[in-house]
Coordinates of C-alpha atoms and ligand atoms in Angstrom, one line a residue:
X1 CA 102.1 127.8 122.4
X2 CA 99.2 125.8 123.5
X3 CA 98.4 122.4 121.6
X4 CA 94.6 122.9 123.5
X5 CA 92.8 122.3 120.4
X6 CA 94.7 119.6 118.8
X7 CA 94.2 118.1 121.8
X8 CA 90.7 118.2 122.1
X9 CA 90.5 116.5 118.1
X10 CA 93.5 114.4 118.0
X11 CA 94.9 112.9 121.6
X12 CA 97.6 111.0 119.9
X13 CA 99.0 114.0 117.9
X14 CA 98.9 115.9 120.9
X15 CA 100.8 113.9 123.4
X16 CA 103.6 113.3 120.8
X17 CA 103.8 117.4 120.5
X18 CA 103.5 117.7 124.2
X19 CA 106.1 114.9 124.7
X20 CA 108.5 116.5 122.3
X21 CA 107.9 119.7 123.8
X22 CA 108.9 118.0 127.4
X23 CA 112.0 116.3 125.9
X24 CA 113.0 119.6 124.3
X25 CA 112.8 121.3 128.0
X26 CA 114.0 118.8 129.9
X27 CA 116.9 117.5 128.3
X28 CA 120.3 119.4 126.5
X29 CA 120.0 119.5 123.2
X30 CA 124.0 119.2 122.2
X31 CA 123.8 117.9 118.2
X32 CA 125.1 120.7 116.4
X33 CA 122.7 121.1 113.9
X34 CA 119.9 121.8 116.2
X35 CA 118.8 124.6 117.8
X36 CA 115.5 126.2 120.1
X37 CA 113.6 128.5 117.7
X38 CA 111.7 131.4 119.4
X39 CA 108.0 131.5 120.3
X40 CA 107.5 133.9 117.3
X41 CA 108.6 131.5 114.9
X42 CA 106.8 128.9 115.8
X43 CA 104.0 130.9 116.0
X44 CA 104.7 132.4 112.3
X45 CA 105.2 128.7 111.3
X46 CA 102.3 127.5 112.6
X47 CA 100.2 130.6 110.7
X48 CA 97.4 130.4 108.0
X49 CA 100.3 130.6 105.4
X50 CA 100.3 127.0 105.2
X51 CA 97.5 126.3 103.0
X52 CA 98.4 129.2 100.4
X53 CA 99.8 128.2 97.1
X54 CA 102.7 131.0 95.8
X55 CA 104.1 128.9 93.0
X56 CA 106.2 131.7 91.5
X57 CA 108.4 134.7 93.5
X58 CA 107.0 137.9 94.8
X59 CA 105.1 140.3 92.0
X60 CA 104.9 137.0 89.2
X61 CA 103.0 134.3 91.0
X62 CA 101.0 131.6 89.2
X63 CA 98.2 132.2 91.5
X64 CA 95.9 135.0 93.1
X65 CA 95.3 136.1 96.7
X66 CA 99.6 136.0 96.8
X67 CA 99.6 140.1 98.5
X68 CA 100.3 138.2 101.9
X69 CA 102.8 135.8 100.6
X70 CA 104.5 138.8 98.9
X71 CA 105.3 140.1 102.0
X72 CA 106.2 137.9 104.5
X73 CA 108.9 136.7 101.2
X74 CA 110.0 140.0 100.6
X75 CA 110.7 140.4 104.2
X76 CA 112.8 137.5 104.5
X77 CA 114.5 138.2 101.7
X78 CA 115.4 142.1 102.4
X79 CA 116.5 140.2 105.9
X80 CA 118.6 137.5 104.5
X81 CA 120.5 140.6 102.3
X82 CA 121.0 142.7 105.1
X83 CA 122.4 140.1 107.4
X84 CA 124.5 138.3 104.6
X85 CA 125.2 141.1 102.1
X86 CA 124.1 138.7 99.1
X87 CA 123.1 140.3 96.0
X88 CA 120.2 137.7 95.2
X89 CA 118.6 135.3 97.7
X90 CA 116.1 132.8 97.5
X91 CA 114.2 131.8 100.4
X92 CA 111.8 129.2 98.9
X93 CA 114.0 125.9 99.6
X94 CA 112.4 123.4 101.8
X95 CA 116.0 122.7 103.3
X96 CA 119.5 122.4 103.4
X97 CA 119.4 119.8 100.8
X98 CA 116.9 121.8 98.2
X99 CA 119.1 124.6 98.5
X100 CA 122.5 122.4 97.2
X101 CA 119.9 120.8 94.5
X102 CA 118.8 124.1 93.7
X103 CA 123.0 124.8 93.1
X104 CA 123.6 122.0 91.4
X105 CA 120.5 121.8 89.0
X106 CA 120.6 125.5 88.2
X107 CA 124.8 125.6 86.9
X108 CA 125.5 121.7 86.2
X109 CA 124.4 119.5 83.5
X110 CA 124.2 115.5 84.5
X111 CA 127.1 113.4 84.4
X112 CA 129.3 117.2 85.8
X113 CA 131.9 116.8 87.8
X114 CA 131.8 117.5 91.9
X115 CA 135.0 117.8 94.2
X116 CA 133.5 118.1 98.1
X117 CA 134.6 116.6 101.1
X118 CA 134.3 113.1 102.6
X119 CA 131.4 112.4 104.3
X120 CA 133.3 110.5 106.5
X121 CA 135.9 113.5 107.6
X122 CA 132.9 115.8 108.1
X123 CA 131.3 116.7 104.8
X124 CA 127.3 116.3 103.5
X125 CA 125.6 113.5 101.8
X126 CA 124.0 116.3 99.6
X127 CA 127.7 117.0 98.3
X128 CA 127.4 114.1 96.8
X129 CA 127.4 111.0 98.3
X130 CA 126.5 107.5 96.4
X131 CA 123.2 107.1 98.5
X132 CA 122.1 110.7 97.7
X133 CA 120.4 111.8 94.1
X134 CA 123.9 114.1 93.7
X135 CA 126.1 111.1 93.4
X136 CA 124.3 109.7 91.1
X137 CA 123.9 112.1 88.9
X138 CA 127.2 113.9 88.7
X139 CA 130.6 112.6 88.8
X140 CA 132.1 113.3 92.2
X141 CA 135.3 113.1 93.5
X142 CA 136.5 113.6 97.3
X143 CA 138.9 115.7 99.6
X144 CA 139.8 114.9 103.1
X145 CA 141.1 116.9 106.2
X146 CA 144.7 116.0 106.7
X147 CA 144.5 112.8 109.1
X148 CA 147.3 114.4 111.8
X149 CA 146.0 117.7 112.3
X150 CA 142.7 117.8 111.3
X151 CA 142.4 120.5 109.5
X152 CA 141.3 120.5 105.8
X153 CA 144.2 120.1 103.7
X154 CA 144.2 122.9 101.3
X155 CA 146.9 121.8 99.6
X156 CA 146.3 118.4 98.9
X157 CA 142.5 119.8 97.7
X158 CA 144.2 122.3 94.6
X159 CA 146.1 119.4 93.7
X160 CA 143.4 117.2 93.3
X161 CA 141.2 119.7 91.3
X162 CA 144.2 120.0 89.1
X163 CA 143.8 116.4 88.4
X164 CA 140.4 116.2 88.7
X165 CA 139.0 119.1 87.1
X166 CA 135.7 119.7 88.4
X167 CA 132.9 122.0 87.2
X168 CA 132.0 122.9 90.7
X169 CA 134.3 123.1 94.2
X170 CA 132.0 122.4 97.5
X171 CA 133.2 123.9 100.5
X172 CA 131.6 123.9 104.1
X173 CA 130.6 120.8 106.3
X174 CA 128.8 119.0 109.2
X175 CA 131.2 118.3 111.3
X176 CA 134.1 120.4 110.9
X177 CA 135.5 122.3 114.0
X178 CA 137.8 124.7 112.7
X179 CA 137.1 128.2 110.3
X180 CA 137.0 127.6 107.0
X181 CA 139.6 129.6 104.2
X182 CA 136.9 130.0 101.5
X183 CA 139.1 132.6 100.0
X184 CA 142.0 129.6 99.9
X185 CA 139.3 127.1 98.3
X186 CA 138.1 129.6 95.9
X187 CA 142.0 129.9 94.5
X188 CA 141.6 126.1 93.5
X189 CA 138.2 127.3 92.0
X190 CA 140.0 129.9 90.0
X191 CA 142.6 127.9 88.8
X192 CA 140.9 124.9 87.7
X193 CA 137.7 127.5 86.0
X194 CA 135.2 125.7 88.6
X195 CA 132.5 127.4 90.2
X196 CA 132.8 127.6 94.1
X197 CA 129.6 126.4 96.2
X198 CA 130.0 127.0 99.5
X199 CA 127.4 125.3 102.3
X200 CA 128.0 127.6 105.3
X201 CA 124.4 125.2 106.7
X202 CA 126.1 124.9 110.0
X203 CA 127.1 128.3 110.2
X204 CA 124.3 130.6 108.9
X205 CA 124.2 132.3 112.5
X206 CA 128.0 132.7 112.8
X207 CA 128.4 134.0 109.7
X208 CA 125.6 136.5 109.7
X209 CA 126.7 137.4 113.2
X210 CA 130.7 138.5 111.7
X211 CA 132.3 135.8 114.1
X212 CA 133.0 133.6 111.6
X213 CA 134.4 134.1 107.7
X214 CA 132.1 135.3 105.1
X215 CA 132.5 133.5 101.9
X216 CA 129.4 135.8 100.3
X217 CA 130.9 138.2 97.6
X218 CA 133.7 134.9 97.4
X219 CA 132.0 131.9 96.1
X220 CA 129.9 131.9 93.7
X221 CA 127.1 129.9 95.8
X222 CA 126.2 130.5 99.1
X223 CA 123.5 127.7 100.9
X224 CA 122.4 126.9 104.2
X225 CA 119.7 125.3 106.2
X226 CA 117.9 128.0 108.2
X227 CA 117.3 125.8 111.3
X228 CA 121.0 125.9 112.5
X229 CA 122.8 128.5 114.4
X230 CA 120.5 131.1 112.3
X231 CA 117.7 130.3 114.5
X232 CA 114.8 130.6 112.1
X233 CA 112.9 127.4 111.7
X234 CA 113.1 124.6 109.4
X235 CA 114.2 125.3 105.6
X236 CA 116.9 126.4 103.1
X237 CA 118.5 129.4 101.6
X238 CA 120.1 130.2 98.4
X239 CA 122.4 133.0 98.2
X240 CA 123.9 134.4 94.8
X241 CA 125.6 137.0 92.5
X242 CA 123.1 138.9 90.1
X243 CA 123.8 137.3 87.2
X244 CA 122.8 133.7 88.4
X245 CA 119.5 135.0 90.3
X246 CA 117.6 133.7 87.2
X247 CA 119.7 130.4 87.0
X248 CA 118.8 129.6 90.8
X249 CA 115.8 130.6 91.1
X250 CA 114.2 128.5 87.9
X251 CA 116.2 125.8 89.6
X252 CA 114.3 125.7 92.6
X253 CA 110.6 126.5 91.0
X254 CA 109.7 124.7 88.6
X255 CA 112.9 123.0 88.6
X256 CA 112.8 121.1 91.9
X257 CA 110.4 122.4 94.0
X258 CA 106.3 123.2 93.3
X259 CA 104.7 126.1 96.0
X260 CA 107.0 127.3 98.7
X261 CA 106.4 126.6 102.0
X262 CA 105.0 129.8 102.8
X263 CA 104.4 129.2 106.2
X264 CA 108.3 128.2 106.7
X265 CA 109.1 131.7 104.9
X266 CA 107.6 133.6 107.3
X267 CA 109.5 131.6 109.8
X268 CA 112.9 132.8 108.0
X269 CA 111.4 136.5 107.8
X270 CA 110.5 136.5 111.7
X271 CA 114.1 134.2 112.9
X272 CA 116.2 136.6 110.2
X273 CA 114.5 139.8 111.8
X274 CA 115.8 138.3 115.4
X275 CA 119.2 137.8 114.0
X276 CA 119.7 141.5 112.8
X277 CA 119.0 142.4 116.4
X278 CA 122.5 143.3 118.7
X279 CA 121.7 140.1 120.9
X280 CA 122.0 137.7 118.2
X281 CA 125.5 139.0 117.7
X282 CA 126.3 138.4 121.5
X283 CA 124.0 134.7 120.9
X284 CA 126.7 133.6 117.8
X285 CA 129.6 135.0 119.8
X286 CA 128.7 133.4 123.3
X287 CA 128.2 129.9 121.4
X288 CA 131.5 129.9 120.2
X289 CA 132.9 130.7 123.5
X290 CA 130.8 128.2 125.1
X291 CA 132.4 125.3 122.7
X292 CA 135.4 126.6 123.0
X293 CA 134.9 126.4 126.9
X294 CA 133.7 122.9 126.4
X295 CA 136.4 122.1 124.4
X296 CA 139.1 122.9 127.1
X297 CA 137.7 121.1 129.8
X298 CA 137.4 118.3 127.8
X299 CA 141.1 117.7 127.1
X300 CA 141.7 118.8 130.7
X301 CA 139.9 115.5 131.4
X302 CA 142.1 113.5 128.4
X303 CA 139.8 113.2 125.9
X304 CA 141.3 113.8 122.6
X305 CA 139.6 116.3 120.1
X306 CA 140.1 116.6 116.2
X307 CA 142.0 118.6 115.5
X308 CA 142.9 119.7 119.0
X309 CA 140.0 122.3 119.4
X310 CA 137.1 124.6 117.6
X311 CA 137.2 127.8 116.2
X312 CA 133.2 127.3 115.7
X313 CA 130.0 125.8 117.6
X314 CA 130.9 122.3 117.6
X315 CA 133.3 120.0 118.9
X316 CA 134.5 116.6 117.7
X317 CA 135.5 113.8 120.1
X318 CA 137.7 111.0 118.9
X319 CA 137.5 108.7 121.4
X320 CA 140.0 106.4 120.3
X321 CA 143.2 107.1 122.1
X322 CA 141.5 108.0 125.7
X323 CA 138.8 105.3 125.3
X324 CA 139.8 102.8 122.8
X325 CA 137.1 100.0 123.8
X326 CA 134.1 102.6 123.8
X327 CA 132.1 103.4 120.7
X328 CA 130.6 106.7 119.8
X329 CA 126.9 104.6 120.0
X330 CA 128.1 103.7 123.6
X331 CA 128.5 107.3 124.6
X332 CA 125.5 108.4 122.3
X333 CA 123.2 106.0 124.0
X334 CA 124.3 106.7 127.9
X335 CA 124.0 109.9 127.2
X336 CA 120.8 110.4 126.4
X337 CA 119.9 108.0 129.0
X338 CA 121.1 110.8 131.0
X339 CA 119.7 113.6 129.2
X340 CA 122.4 114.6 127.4
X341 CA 121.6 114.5 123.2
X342 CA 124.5 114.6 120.7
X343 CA 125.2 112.3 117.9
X344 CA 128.2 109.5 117.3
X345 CA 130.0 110.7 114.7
X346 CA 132.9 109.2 112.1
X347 CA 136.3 110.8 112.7
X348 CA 139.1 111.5 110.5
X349 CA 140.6 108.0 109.6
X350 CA 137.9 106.3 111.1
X351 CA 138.3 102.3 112.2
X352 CA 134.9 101.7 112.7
X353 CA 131.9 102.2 110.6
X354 CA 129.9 105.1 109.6
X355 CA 126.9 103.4 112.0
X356 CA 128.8 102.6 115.0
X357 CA 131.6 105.3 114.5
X358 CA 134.7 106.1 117.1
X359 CA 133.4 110.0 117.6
X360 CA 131.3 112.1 118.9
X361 CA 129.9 115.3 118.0
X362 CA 128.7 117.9 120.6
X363 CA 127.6 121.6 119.7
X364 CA 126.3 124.7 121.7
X365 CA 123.9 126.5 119.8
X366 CA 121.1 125.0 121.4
X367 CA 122.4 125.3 124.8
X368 CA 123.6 128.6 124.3
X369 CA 120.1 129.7 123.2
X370 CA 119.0 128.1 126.8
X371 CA 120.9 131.2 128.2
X372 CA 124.4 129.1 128.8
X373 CA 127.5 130.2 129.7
X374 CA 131.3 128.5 129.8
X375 CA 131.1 128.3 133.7
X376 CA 127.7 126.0 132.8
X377 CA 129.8 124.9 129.7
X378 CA 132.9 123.5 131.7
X379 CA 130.1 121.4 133.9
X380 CA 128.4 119.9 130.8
X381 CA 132.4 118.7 129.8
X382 CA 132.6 117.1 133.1
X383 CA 129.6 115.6 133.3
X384 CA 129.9 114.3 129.5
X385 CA 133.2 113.0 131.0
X386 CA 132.1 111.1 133.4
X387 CA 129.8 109.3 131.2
X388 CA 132.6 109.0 128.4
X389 CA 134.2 107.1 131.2
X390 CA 132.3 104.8 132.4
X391 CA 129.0 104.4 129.8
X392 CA 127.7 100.8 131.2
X393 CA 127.5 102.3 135.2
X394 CA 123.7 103.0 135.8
X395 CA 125.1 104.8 139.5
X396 CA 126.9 107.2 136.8
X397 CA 124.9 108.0 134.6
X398 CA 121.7 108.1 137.1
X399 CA 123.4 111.1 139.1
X400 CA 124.7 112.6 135.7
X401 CA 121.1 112.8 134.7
X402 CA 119.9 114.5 138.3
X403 CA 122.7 117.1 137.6
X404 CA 120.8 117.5 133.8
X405 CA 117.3 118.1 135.8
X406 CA 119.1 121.0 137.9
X407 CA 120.3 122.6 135.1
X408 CA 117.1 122.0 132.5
X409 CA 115.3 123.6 135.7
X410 CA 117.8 126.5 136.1
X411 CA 118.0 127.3 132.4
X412 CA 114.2 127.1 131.1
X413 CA 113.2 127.2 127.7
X414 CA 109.5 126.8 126.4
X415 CA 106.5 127.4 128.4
Ligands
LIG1 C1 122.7 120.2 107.7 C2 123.4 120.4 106.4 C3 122.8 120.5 105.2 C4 121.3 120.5 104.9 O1 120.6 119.7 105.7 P1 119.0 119.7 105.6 O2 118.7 118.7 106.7 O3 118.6 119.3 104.3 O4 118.5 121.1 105.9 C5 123.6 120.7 104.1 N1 124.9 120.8 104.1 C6 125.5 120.7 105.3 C7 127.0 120.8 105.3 C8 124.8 120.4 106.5 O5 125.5 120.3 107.6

């Protein structure tokens, strides 16, 4: 995509796009919620579809000139059914976030009860954290991963909806490295006559792709943001049973949304018509591998990961017993100075703080979409090591961030 005409009307915008599109290419992209999208997304998100109004869904819209809109929504929906098996889905959330609203609006009343995970041990703030609109208005409650293993305790979780007695179960995370038993979690559903929401956000792509658990035709709710491991721009994703289609999708229009963003639709339709395709399948299985890859070498170098390892796309550092006097800011920060992006991250039984946490979090979607393998894998480990291990040495981190160049020139990614 060229930026030539913004450029000629608006310098400023343009060398912020061109600047992002240099940082994008020239460094690794390793926070596991991002990904590269391909040219044809960008170039359906950047289409005419932006200024049309399509309050409404396809065939009963509030507004004419909608025969476009129609389609491009009706394609991404026909998409999303094929490569999720979902009875009903809504494509009209602007994100992640919408999409939980969307959930929580369309099946609770205010003042219902929540039981999700800690945002600490890897859950969302739109599961209902104090700071977001869902922990005000609903009662929440929390699970947590058990602290020695790190795996989510599924025990401990049907106990506490026994006591707790919520109206809705929230399942899937941020920064959980292991598969997730929906089909476990929906048992605590059943017993305690909650409905089961489960956010598979992270893992859209690994999911559609059959390499991870699918807890469609299990839970009741199925969300997720479409930017993730699906691959298919910016926005959200409802997924549903029949008999809630009405439910959901008067939650999202009028209930929390106005006109879609049509534009980001035809986004999902082009990314979900990539992901039917026999490569994605080999993409979502080659980015496991990769984090698993990365994974290994990274204990082989004694770092210590929650819960020993991933089954997914991410890993999670706990820096604590190889690196006790190092912060997951440190790392974040000497990282990037060498071109490597992830986030700090809290841990299970974290002794910090949520802003200067003792983890980090590193995922492989986008790298993986770069055309990486676990050879290339094993030498992002080492080289993350060697910054992990010495975060305040400019000599380190100055030949860690040659090695980056190589590989950012080896592995291209947008024109
Ligand atoms: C990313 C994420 C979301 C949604 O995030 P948005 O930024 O609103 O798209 C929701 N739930 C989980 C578990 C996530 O990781």
């Amino acid at each position: 995509m060229s930026y030539e005409t913004v450029r000629e009307t608006d310098p400023a915008v343009a060398d912020a796009l061109e600047g992002e599109r240099g940082r994008q290419n020239d460094t690794l992209a390793m926070i596991a919620s991002e990904n590269h999208v391909s040219e044809a997304v960008m170039e359906a998100q950047s289409s005419e579809l932006t200024n049309k109004y399509a309050e409404g869904y396809p065939g009963e819209r509030y507004y004419g000139g909608c025969e476009y809109a129609d389609d491009v929504e009706e394609l991404a929906i026909d998409r999303a059914k094929e490569l999720w098996g979902a009875d009903h889905v809504n494509v009209q959330p602007h994100s992640g976030s919408q999409a939980n609203m969307g959930v929580y609006l369309g099946v609770l009343e205010p003042g219902d009860k929540i039981l999700s995970l800690d945002l600490t041990h890897g859950g969302h703030l739109s599961h209902g954290h104090p700071a977001n609109f869902a922990g005000q208005v609903y009662e929440v409650e929390q699970y947590k991963v058990d602290e020695e293993t790190g795996y989510i305790d599924y025990e401990a979780l049907h106990d506490h909806a026994e006591e707790f007695d919520p109206d809705i179960i929230v399942s899937g995370y941020s920064a959980y490295p292991r598969e997730v038993d929906f089909e476990r979690i929906q048992e605590a559903a059943d017993a305690t006559d909650a409905y089961h929401l489960a956010d598979i956000a992270h893992i859209t792509g690994l999911v559609a792709a059959g390499v991870h658990e699918s807890p469609v035709g299990v839970a009741d709710f199925v969300t997720g943001s479409t930017h993730k491991t699906i691959r298919a721009g910016r926005g959200g994703i409802i997924m549903c049973a029949e008999e809630y289609a009405d439910d959901i999708d008067n939650a999202v229009f009028p209930g929390s949304q106005g006109g879609p963003l049509m534009h980001n639709v035809a986004g999902k339709a082009v990314g979900f018509g990539e992901a039917l395709s026999p490569e994605f399948e080999e993409y979502a299985e080659q980015t496991v591998d990769n984090a698993i890859a990365l994974g290994e070498r990274l204990k082989e170098h004694g770092l210590s990961l929650v819960s020993g390892g991933t089954d997914n796309h991410l890993v999670l550092i706990d820096l604590r017993p190889s690196h006790p006097d190092t912060t997951g800011k440190d790392v974040e920060a000497a990282l990037e100075e060498a071109g490597i992006v992830l986030n700090a991250n809290t841990v299970p039984g974290e002794t910090r703080s949520a802003f200067n946490p003792s983890g980090i979090r590193a995922g492989t979607p986008g790298l993986t979409t770069r055309g990486f393998g676990e050879e290339a894998c094993r030498e992002v480990a080492d080289l993350i090591y060697e910054v992990v291990d010495a975060p305040h040495d400019d000599d380190v981190v100055a030949t860690v961030s040659d090695r980056v160049d190589e590989l950012t020139d080896e592995y291209t990614l947008y024109e």
